[in-house]
PDB file of C-alpha atoms and ligand atoms in Angstrom:
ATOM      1  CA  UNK A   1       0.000   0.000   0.000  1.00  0.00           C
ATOM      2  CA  UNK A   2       1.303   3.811  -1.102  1.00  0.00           C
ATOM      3  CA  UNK A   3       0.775   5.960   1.658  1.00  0.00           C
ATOM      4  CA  UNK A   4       1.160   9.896   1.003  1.00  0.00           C
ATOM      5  CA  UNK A   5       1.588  12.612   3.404  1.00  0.00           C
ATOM      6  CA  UNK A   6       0.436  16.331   2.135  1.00  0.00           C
ATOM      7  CA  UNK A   7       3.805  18.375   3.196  1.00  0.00           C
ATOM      8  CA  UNK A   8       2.028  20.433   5.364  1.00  0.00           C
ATOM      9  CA  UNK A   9      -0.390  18.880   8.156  1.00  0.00           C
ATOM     10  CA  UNK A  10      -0.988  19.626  12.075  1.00  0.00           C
ATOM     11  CA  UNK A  11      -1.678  22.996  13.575  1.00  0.00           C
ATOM     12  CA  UNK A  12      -1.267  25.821  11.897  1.00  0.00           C
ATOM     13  CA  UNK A  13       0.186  29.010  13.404  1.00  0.00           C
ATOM     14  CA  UNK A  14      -3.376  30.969  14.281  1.00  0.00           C
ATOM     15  CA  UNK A  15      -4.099  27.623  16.303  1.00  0.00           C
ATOM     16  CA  UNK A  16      -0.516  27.485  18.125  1.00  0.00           C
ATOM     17  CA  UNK A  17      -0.380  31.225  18.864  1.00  0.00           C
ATOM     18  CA  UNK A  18      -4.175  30.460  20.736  1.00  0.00           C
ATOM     19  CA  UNK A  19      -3.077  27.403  22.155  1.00  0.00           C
ATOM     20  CA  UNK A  20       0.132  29.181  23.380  1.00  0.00           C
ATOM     21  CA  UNK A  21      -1.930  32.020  24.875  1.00  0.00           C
ATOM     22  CA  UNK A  22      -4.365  30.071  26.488  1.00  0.00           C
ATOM     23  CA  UNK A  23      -2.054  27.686  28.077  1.00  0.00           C
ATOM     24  CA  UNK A  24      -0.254  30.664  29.496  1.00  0.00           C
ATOM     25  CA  UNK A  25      -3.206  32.163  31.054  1.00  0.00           C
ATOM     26  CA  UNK A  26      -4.556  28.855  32.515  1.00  0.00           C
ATOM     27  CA  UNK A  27      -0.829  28.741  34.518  1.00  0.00           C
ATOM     28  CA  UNK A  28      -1.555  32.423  35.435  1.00  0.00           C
ATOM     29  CA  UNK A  29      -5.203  33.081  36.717  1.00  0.00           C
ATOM     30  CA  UNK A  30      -6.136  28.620  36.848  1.00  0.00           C
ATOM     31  CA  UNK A  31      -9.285  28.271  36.465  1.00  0.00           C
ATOM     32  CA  UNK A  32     -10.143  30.546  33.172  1.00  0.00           C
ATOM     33  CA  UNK A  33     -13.413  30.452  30.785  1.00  0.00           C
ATOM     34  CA  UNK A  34     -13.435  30.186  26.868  1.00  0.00           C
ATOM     35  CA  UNK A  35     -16.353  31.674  25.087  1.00  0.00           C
ATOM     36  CA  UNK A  36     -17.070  28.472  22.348  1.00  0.00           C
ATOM     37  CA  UNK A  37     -14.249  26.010  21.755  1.00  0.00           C
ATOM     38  CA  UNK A  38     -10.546  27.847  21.799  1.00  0.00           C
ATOM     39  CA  UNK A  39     -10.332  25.881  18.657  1.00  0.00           C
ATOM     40  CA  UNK A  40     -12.519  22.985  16.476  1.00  0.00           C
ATOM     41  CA  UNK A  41     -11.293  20.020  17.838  1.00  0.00           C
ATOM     42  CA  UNK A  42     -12.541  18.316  21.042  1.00  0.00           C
ATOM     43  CA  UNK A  43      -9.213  16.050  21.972  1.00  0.00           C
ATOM     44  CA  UNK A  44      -7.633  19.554  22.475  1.00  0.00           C
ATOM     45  CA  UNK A  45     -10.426  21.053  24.328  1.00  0.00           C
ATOM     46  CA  UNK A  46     -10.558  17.975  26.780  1.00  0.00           C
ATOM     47  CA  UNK A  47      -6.236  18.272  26.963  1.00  0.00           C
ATOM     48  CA  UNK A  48      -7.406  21.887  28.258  1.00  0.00           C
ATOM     49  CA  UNK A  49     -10.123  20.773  30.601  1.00  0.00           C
ATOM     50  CA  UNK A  50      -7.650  18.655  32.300  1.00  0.00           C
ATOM     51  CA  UNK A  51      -5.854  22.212  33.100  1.00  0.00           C
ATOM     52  CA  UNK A  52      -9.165  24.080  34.371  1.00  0.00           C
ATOM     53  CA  UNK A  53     -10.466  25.577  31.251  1.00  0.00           C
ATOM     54  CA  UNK A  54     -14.175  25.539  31.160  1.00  0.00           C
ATOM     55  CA  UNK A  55     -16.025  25.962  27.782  1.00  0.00           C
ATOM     56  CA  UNK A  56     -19.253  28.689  28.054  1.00  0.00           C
ATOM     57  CA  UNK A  57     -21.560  28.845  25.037  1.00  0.00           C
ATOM     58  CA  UNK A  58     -22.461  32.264  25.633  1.00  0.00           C
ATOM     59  CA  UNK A  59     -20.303  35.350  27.292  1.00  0.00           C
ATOM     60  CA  UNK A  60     -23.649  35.819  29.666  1.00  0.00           C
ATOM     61  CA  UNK A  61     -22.728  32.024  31.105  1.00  0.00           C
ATOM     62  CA  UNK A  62     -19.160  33.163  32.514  1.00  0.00           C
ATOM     63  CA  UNK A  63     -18.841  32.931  36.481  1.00  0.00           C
ATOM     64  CA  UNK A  64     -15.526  33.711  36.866  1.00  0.00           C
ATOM     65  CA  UNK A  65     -12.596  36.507  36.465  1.00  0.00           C
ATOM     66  CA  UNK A  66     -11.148  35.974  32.625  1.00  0.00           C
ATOM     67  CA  UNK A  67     -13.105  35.225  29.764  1.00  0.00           C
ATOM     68  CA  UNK A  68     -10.885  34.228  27.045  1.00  0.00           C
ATOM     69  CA  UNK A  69     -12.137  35.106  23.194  1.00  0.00           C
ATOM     70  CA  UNK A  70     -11.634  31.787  20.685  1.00  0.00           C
ATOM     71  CA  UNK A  71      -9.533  31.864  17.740  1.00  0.00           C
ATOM     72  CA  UNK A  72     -12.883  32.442  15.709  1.00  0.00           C
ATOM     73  CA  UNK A  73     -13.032  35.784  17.429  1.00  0.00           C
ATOM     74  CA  UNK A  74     -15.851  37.666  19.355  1.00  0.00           C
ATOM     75  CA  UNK A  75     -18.173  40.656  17.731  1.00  0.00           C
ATOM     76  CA  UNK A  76     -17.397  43.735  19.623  1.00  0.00           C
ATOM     77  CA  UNK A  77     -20.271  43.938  21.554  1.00  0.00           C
ATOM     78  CA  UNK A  78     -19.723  40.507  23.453  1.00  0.00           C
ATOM     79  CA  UNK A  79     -16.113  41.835  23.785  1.00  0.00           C
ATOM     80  CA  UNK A  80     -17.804  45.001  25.658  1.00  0.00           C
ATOM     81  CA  UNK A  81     -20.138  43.702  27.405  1.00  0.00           C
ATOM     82  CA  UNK A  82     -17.317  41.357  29.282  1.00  0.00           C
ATOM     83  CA  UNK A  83     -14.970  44.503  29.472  1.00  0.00           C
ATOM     84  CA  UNK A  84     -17.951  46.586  31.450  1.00  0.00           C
ATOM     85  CA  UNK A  85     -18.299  43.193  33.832  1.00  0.00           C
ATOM     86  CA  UNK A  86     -14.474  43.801  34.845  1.00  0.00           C
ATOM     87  CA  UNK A  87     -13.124  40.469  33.723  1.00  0.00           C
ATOM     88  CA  UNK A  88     -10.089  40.060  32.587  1.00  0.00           C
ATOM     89  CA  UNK A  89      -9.907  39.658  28.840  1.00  0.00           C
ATOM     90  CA  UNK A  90      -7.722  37.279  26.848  1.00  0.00           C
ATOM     91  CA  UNK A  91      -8.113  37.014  23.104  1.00  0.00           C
ATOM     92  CA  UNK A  92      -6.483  34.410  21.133  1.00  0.00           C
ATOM     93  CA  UNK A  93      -7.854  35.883  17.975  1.00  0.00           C
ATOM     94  CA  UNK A  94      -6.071  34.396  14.569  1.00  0.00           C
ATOM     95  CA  UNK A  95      -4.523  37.397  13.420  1.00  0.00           C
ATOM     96  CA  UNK A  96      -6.039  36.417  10.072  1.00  0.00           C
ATOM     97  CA  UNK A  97      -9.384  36.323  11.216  1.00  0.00           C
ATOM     98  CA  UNK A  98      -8.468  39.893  13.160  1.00  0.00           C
ATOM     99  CA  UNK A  99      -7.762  40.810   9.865  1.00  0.00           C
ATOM    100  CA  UNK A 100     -11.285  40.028   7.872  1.00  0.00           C
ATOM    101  CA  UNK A 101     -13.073  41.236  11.013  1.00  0.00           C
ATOM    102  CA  UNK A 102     -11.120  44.987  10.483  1.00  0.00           C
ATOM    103  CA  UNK A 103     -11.838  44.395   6.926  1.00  0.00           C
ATOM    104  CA  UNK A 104     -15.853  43.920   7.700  1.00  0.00           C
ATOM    105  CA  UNK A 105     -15.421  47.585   9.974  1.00  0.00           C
ATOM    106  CA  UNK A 106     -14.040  49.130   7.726  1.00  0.00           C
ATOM    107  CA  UNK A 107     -16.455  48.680   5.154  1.00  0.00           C
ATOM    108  CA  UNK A 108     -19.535  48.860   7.220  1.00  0.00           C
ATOM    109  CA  UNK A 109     -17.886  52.470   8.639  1.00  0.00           C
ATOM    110  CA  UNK A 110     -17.909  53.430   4.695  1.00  0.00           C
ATOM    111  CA  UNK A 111     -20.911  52.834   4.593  1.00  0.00           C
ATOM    112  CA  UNK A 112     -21.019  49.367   2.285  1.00  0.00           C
ATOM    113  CA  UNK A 113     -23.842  46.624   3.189  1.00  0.00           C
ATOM    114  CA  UNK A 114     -21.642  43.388   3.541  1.00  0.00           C
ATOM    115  CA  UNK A 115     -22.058  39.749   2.412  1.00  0.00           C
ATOM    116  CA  UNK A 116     -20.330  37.602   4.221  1.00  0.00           C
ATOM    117  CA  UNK A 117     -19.498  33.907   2.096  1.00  0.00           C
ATOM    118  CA  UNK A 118     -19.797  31.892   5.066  1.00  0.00           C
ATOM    119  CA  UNK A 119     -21.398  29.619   7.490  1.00  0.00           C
ATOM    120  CA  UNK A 120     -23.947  31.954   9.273  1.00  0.00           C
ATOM    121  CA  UNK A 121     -24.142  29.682  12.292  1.00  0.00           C
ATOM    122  CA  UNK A 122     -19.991  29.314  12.339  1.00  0.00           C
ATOM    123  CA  UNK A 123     -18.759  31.786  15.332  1.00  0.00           C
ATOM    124  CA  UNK A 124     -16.186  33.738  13.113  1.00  0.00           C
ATOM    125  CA  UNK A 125     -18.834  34.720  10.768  1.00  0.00           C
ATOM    126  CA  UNK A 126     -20.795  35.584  13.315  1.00  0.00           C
ATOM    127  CA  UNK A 127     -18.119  37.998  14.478  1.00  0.00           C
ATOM    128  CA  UNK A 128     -16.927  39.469  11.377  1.00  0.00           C
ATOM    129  CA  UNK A 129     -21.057  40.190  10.736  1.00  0.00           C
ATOM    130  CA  UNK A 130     -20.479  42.093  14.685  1.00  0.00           C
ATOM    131  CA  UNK A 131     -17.378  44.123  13.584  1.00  0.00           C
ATOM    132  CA  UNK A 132     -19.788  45.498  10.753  1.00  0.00           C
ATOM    133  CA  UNK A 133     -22.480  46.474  13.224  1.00  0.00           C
ATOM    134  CA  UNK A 134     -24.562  43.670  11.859  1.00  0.00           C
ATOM    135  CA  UNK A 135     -24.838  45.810   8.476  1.00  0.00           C
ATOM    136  CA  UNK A 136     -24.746  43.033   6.007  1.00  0.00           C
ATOM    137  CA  UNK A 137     -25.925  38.925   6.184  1.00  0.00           C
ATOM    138  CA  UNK A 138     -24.014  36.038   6.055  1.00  0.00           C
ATOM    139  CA  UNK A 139     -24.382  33.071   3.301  1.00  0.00           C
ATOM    140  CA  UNK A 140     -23.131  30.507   1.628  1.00  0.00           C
ATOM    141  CA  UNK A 141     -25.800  30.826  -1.507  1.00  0.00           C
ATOM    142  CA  UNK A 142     -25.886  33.645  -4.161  1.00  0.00           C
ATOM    143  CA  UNK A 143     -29.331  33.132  -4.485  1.00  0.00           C
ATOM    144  CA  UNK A 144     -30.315  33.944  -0.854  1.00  0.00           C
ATOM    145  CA  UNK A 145     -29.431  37.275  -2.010  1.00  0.00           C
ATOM    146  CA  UNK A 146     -31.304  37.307  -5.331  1.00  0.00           C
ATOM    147  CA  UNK A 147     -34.373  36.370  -3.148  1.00  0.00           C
ATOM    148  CA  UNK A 148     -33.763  39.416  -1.286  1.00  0.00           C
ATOM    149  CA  UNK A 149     -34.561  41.607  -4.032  1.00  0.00           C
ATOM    150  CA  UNK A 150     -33.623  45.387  -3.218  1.00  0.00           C
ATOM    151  CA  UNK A 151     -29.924  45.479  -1.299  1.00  0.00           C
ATOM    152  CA  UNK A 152     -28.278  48.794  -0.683  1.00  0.00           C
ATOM    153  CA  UNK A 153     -25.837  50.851  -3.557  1.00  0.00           C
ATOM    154  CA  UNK A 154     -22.805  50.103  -1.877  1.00  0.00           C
ATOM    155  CA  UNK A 155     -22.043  46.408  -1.592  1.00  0.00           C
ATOM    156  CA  UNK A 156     -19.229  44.723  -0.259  1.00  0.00           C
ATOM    157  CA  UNK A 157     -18.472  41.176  -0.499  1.00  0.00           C
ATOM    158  CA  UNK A 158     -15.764  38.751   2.382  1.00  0.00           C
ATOM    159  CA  UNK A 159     -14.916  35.557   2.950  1.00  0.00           C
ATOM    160  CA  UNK A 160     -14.799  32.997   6.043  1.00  0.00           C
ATOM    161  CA  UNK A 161     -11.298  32.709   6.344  1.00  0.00           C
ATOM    162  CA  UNK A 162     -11.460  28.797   5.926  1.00  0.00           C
ATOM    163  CA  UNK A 163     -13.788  28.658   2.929  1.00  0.00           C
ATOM    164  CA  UNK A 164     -12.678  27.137  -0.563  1.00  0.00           C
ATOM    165  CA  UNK A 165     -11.185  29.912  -3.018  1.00  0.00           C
ATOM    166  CA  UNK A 166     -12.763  28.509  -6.290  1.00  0.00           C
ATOM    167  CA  UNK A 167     -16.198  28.484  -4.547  1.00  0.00           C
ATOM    168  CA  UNK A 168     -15.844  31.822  -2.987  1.00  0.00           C
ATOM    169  CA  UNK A 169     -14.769  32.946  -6.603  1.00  0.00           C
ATOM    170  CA  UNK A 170     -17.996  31.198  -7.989  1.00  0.00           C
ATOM    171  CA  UNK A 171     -20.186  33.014  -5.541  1.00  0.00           C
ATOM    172  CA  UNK A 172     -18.626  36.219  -6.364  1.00  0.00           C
ATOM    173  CA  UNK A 173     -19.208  35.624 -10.151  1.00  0.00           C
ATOM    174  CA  UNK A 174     -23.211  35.208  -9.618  1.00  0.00           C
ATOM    175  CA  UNK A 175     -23.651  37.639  -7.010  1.00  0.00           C
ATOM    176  CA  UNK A 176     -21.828  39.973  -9.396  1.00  0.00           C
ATOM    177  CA  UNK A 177     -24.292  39.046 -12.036  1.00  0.00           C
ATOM    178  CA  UNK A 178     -27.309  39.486  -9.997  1.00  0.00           C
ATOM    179  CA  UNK A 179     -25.887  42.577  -8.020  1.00  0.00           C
ATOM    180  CA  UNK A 180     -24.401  44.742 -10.741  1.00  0.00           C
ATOM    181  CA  UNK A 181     -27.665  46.075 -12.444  1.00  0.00           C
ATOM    182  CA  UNK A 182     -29.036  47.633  -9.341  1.00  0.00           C
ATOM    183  CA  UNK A 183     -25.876  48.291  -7.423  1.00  0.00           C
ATOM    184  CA  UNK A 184     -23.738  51.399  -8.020  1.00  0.00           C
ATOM    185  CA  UNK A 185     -20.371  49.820  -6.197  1.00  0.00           C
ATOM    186  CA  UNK A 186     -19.441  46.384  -5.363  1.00  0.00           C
ATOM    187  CA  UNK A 187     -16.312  46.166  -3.245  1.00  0.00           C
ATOM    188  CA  UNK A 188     -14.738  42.469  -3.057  1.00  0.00           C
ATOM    189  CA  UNK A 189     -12.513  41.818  -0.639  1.00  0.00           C
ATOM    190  CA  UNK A 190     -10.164  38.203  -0.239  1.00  0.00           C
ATOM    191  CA  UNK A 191      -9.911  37.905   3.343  1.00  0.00           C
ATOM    192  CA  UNK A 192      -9.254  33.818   2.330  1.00  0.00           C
ATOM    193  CA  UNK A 193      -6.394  32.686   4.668  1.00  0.00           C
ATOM    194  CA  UNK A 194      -3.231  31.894   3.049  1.00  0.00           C
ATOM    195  CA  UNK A 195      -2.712  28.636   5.206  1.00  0.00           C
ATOM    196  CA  UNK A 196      -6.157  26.949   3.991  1.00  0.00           C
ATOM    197  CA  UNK A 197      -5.544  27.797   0.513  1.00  0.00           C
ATOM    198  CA  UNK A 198      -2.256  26.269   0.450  1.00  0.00           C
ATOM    199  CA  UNK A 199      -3.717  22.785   2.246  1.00  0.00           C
ATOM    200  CA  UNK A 200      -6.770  22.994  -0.152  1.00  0.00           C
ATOM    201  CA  UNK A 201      -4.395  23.186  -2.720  1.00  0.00           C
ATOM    202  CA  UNK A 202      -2.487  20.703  -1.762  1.00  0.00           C
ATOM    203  CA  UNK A 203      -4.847  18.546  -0.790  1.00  0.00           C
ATOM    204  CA  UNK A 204      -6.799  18.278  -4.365  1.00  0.00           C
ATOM    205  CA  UNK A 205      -3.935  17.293  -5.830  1.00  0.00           C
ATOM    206  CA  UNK A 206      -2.930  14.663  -4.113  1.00  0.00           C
ATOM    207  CA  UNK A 207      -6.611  13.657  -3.912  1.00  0.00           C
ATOM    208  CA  UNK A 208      -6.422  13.326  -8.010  1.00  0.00           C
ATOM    209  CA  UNK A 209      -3.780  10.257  -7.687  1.00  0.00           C
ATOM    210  CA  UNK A 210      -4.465   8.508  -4.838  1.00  0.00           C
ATOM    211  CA  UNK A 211      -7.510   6.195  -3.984  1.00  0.00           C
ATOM    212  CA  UNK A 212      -8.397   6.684  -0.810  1.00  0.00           C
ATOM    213  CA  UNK A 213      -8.199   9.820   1.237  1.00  0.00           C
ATOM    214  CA  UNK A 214      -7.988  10.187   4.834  1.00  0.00           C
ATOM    215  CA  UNK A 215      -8.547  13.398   6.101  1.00  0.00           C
ATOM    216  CA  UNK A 216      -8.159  14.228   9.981  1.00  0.00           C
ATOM    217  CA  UNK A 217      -9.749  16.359  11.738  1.00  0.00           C
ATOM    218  CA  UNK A 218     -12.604  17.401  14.056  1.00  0.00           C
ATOM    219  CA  UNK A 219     -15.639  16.861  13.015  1.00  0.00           C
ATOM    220  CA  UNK A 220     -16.840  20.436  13.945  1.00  0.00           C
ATOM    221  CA  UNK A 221     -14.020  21.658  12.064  1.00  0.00           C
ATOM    222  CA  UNK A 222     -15.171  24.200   9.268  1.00  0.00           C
ATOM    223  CA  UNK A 223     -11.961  24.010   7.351  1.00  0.00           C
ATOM    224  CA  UNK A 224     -11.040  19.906   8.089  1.00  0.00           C
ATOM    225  CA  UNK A 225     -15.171  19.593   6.782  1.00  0.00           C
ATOM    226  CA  UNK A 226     -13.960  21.715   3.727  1.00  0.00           C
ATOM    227  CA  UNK A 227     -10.811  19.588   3.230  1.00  0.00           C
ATOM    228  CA  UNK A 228     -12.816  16.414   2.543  1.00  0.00           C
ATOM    229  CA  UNK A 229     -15.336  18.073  -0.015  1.00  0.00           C
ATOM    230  CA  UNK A 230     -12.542  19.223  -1.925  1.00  0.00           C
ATOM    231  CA  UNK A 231     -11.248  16.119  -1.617  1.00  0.00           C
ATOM    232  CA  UNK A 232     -14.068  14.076  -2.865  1.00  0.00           C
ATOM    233  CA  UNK A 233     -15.397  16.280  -5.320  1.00  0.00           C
ATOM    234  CA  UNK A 234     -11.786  15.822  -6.875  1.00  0.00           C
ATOM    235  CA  UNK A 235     -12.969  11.911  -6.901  1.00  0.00           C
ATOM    236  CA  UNK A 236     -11.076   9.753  -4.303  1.00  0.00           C
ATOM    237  CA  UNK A 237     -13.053   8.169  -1.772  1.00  0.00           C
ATOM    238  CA  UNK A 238     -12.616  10.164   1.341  1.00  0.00           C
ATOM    239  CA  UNK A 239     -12.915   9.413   5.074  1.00  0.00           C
ATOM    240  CA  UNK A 240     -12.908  12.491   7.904  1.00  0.00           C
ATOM    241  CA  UNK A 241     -11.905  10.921  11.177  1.00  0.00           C
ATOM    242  CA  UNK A 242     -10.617  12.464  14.193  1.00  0.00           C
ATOM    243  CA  UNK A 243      -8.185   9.833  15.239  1.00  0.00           C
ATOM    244  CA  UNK A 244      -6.251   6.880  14.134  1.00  0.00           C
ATOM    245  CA  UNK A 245      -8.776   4.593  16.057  1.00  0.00           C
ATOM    246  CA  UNK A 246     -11.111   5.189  13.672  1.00  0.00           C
ATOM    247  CA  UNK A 247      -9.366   3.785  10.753  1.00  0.00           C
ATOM    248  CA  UNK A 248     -11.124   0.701   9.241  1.00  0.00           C
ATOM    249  CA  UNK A 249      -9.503  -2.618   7.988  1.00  0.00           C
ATOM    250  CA  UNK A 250     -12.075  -2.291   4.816  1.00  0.00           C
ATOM    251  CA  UNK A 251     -11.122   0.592   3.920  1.00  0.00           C
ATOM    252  CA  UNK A 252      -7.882  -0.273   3.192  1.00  0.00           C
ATOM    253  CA  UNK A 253      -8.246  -3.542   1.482  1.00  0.00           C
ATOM    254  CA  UNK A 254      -7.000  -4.454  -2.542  1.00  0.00           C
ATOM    255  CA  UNK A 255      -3.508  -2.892  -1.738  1.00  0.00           C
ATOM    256  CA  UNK A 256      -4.399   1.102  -2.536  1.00  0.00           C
ATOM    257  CA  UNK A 257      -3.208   4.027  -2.714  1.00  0.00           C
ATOM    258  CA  UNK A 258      -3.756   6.450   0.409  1.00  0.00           C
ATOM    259  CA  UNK A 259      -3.356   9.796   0.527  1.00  0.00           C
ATOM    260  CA  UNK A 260      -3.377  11.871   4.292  1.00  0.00           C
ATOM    261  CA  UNK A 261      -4.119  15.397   5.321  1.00  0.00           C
ATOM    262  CA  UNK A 262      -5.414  17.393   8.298  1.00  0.00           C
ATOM    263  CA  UNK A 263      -7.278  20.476   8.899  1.00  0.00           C
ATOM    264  CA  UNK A 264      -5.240  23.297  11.155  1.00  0.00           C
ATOM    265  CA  UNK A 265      -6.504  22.142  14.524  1.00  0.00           C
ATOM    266  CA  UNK A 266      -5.081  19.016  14.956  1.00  0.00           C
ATOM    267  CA  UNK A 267      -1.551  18.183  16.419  1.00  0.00           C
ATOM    268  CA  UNK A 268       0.884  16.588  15.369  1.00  0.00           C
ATOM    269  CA  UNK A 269       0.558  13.272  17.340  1.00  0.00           C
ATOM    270  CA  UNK A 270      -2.556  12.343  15.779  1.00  0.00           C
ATOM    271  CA  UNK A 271      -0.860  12.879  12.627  1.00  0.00           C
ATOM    272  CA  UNK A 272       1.771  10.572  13.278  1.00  0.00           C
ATOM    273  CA  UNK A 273      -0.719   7.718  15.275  1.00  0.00           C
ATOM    274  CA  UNK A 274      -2.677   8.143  11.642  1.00  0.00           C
ATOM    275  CA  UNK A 275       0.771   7.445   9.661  1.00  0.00           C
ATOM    276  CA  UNK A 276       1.939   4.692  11.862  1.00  0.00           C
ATOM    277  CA  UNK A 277      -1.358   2.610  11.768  1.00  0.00           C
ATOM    278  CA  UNK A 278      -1.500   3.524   8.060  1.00  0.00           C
ATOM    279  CA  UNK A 279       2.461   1.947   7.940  1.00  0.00           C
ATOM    280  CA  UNK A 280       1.819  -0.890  10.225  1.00  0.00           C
ATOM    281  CA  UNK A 281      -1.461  -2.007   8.273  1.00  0.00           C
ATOM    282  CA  UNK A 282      -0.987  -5.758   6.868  1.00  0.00           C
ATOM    283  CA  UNK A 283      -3.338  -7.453   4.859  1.00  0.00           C
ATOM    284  CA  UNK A 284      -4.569 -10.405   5.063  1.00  0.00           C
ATOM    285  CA  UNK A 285      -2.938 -12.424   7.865  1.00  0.00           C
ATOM    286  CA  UNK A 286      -0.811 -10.331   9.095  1.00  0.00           C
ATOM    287  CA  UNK A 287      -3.468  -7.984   9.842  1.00  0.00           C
ATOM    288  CA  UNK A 288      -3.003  -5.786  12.540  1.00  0.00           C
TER     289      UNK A 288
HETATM  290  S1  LIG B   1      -6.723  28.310   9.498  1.00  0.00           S
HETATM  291 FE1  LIG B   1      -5.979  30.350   8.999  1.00  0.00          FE
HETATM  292  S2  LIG B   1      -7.548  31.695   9.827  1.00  0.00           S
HETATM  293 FE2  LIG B   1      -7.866  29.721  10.819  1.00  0.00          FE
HETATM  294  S3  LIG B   1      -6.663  29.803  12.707  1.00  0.00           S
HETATM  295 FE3  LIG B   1      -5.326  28.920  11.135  1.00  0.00          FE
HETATM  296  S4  LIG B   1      -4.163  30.661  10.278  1.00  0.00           S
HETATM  297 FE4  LIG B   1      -5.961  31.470  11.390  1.00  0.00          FE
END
């Protein structure tokens, strides 16, 4: 069996620079709060739980001192409302994200009505819709905005960090087609992350010569979930696990070809347990 690694797999600097921050404050203040998941993948938030990190679904359900803001971000007015409680603040932010949710402000302040490509219930689009004073919507079909019928003159059009470029591109296309005749400026900005594009990238291609593809990542991951579309649109069959117990002796019967890759919030031990029971793997017999 052929077993390929896409070069670059594991966590990806947004998710270490969180992690890094939120392991420091859990040795500083103990027991600390995390509004939503610090990132998409549940073996890392129970590795945190084990330190005192609590998970709140809502900034309202915080009881203690520090509220710490998820690498998907926070709208501004969550942000304030914890600020005028007195906690301590500590915001693991991607700097990426940071930098689609200034884009969205920025806009909104010029006075642009924003559509957001994105998962409307995902908690980065969520905030990047808050950093634009909730002067736009949030979609991941051009036609939701057809069905609108009148938008505003001044349109402007962002990205999800983690979405797929050539469908973000094909969204742009139509909404420019259905947009253009009735607005007088249409402002599209790529706020795509560079990290995502390059494992999509990768990722498809290897997906084009290999059989199988195993793709690892949380399940609640937006850009791991993203990872094995691309991957099966581009034909191979794909699997999305989590960890290497999940790996199936049928799926790796008649000798094939297996291609691996990981979304960004997964570390680099799962990587290597996927590798080594990928390596280890005997057929018939020697099964393991
Ligand atoms: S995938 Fe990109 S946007 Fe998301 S945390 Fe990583 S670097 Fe930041």
């Amino acid at each position: 069996m052929q077993i390929t690694k896409t070069e670059e797999t594991g966590f990806c600097f947004g998710v270490k620079r969180a992690l890094r921050t939120l392991e420091k404050a859990a040795h500083a203040y103990g027991a600390v709060e995390t509004v939503g998941p610090v990132v998409h993948n549940q073996q890392v938030v129970d590795q945190f739980a084990r330190l005192g990190v609590r998970v709140v679904a809502d900034p309202d359900e915080i009881k203690g001192e520090v509220a710490v803001i998820s690498s998907h971000g926070l709208p501004p007015q969550a942000s304030e409302k914890l600020k005028s409680r007195r906690l301590t603040i500590v915001d693991t932010t991607c700097p990426n994200v940071r930098k689609a949710q200034l884009a969205a402000k920025r806009l909104a302040e010029e006075g642009f009505w924003l559509v957001v490509f994105g998962d409307p219930a995902h908690p980065e689009v969520k905030a990047i819709l808050g950093w634009a004073n909730q002067q736009g919507v949030a979609t991941l079909e051009s036609s939701d905005i057809a069905r609108l019928g009148k938008v505003p003159k001044r349109v402007g059009i962002l990205s999800q960090t983690t979405r797929n470029e050539s469908e973000f591109t094909r969204f742009v296309n139509d909404l420019a087609s259905v947009l253009l005749p009735q607005v007088q400026e249409l402002s599209i900005l790529n706020t795509l992350c560079d990290v995502t594009k390059r494992r999509q990238a990768a990722a498809l291609e290897l997906a084009k010569n290999v059989d199988l593809m195993i793709v690892v990542g949380g399940r609640n991951s937006a850009n791991t979930r993203i990872l094995a579309e691309i991957c099966s649109s581009a034909g191979a069959e794909t699997r999305h696990i989590e960890t290497a117990d999940e790996i199936q002796d049928a799926w790796l019967e008649h000798g094939r070809s297996v291609g691996v890759t990981s979304g960004t919030s997964i570390p680099d031990n799962v990587i290597d347990e996927v590798m080594l029971k990928l390596k280890n793997w005997k057929r018939g017999p020697n099964k393991r």
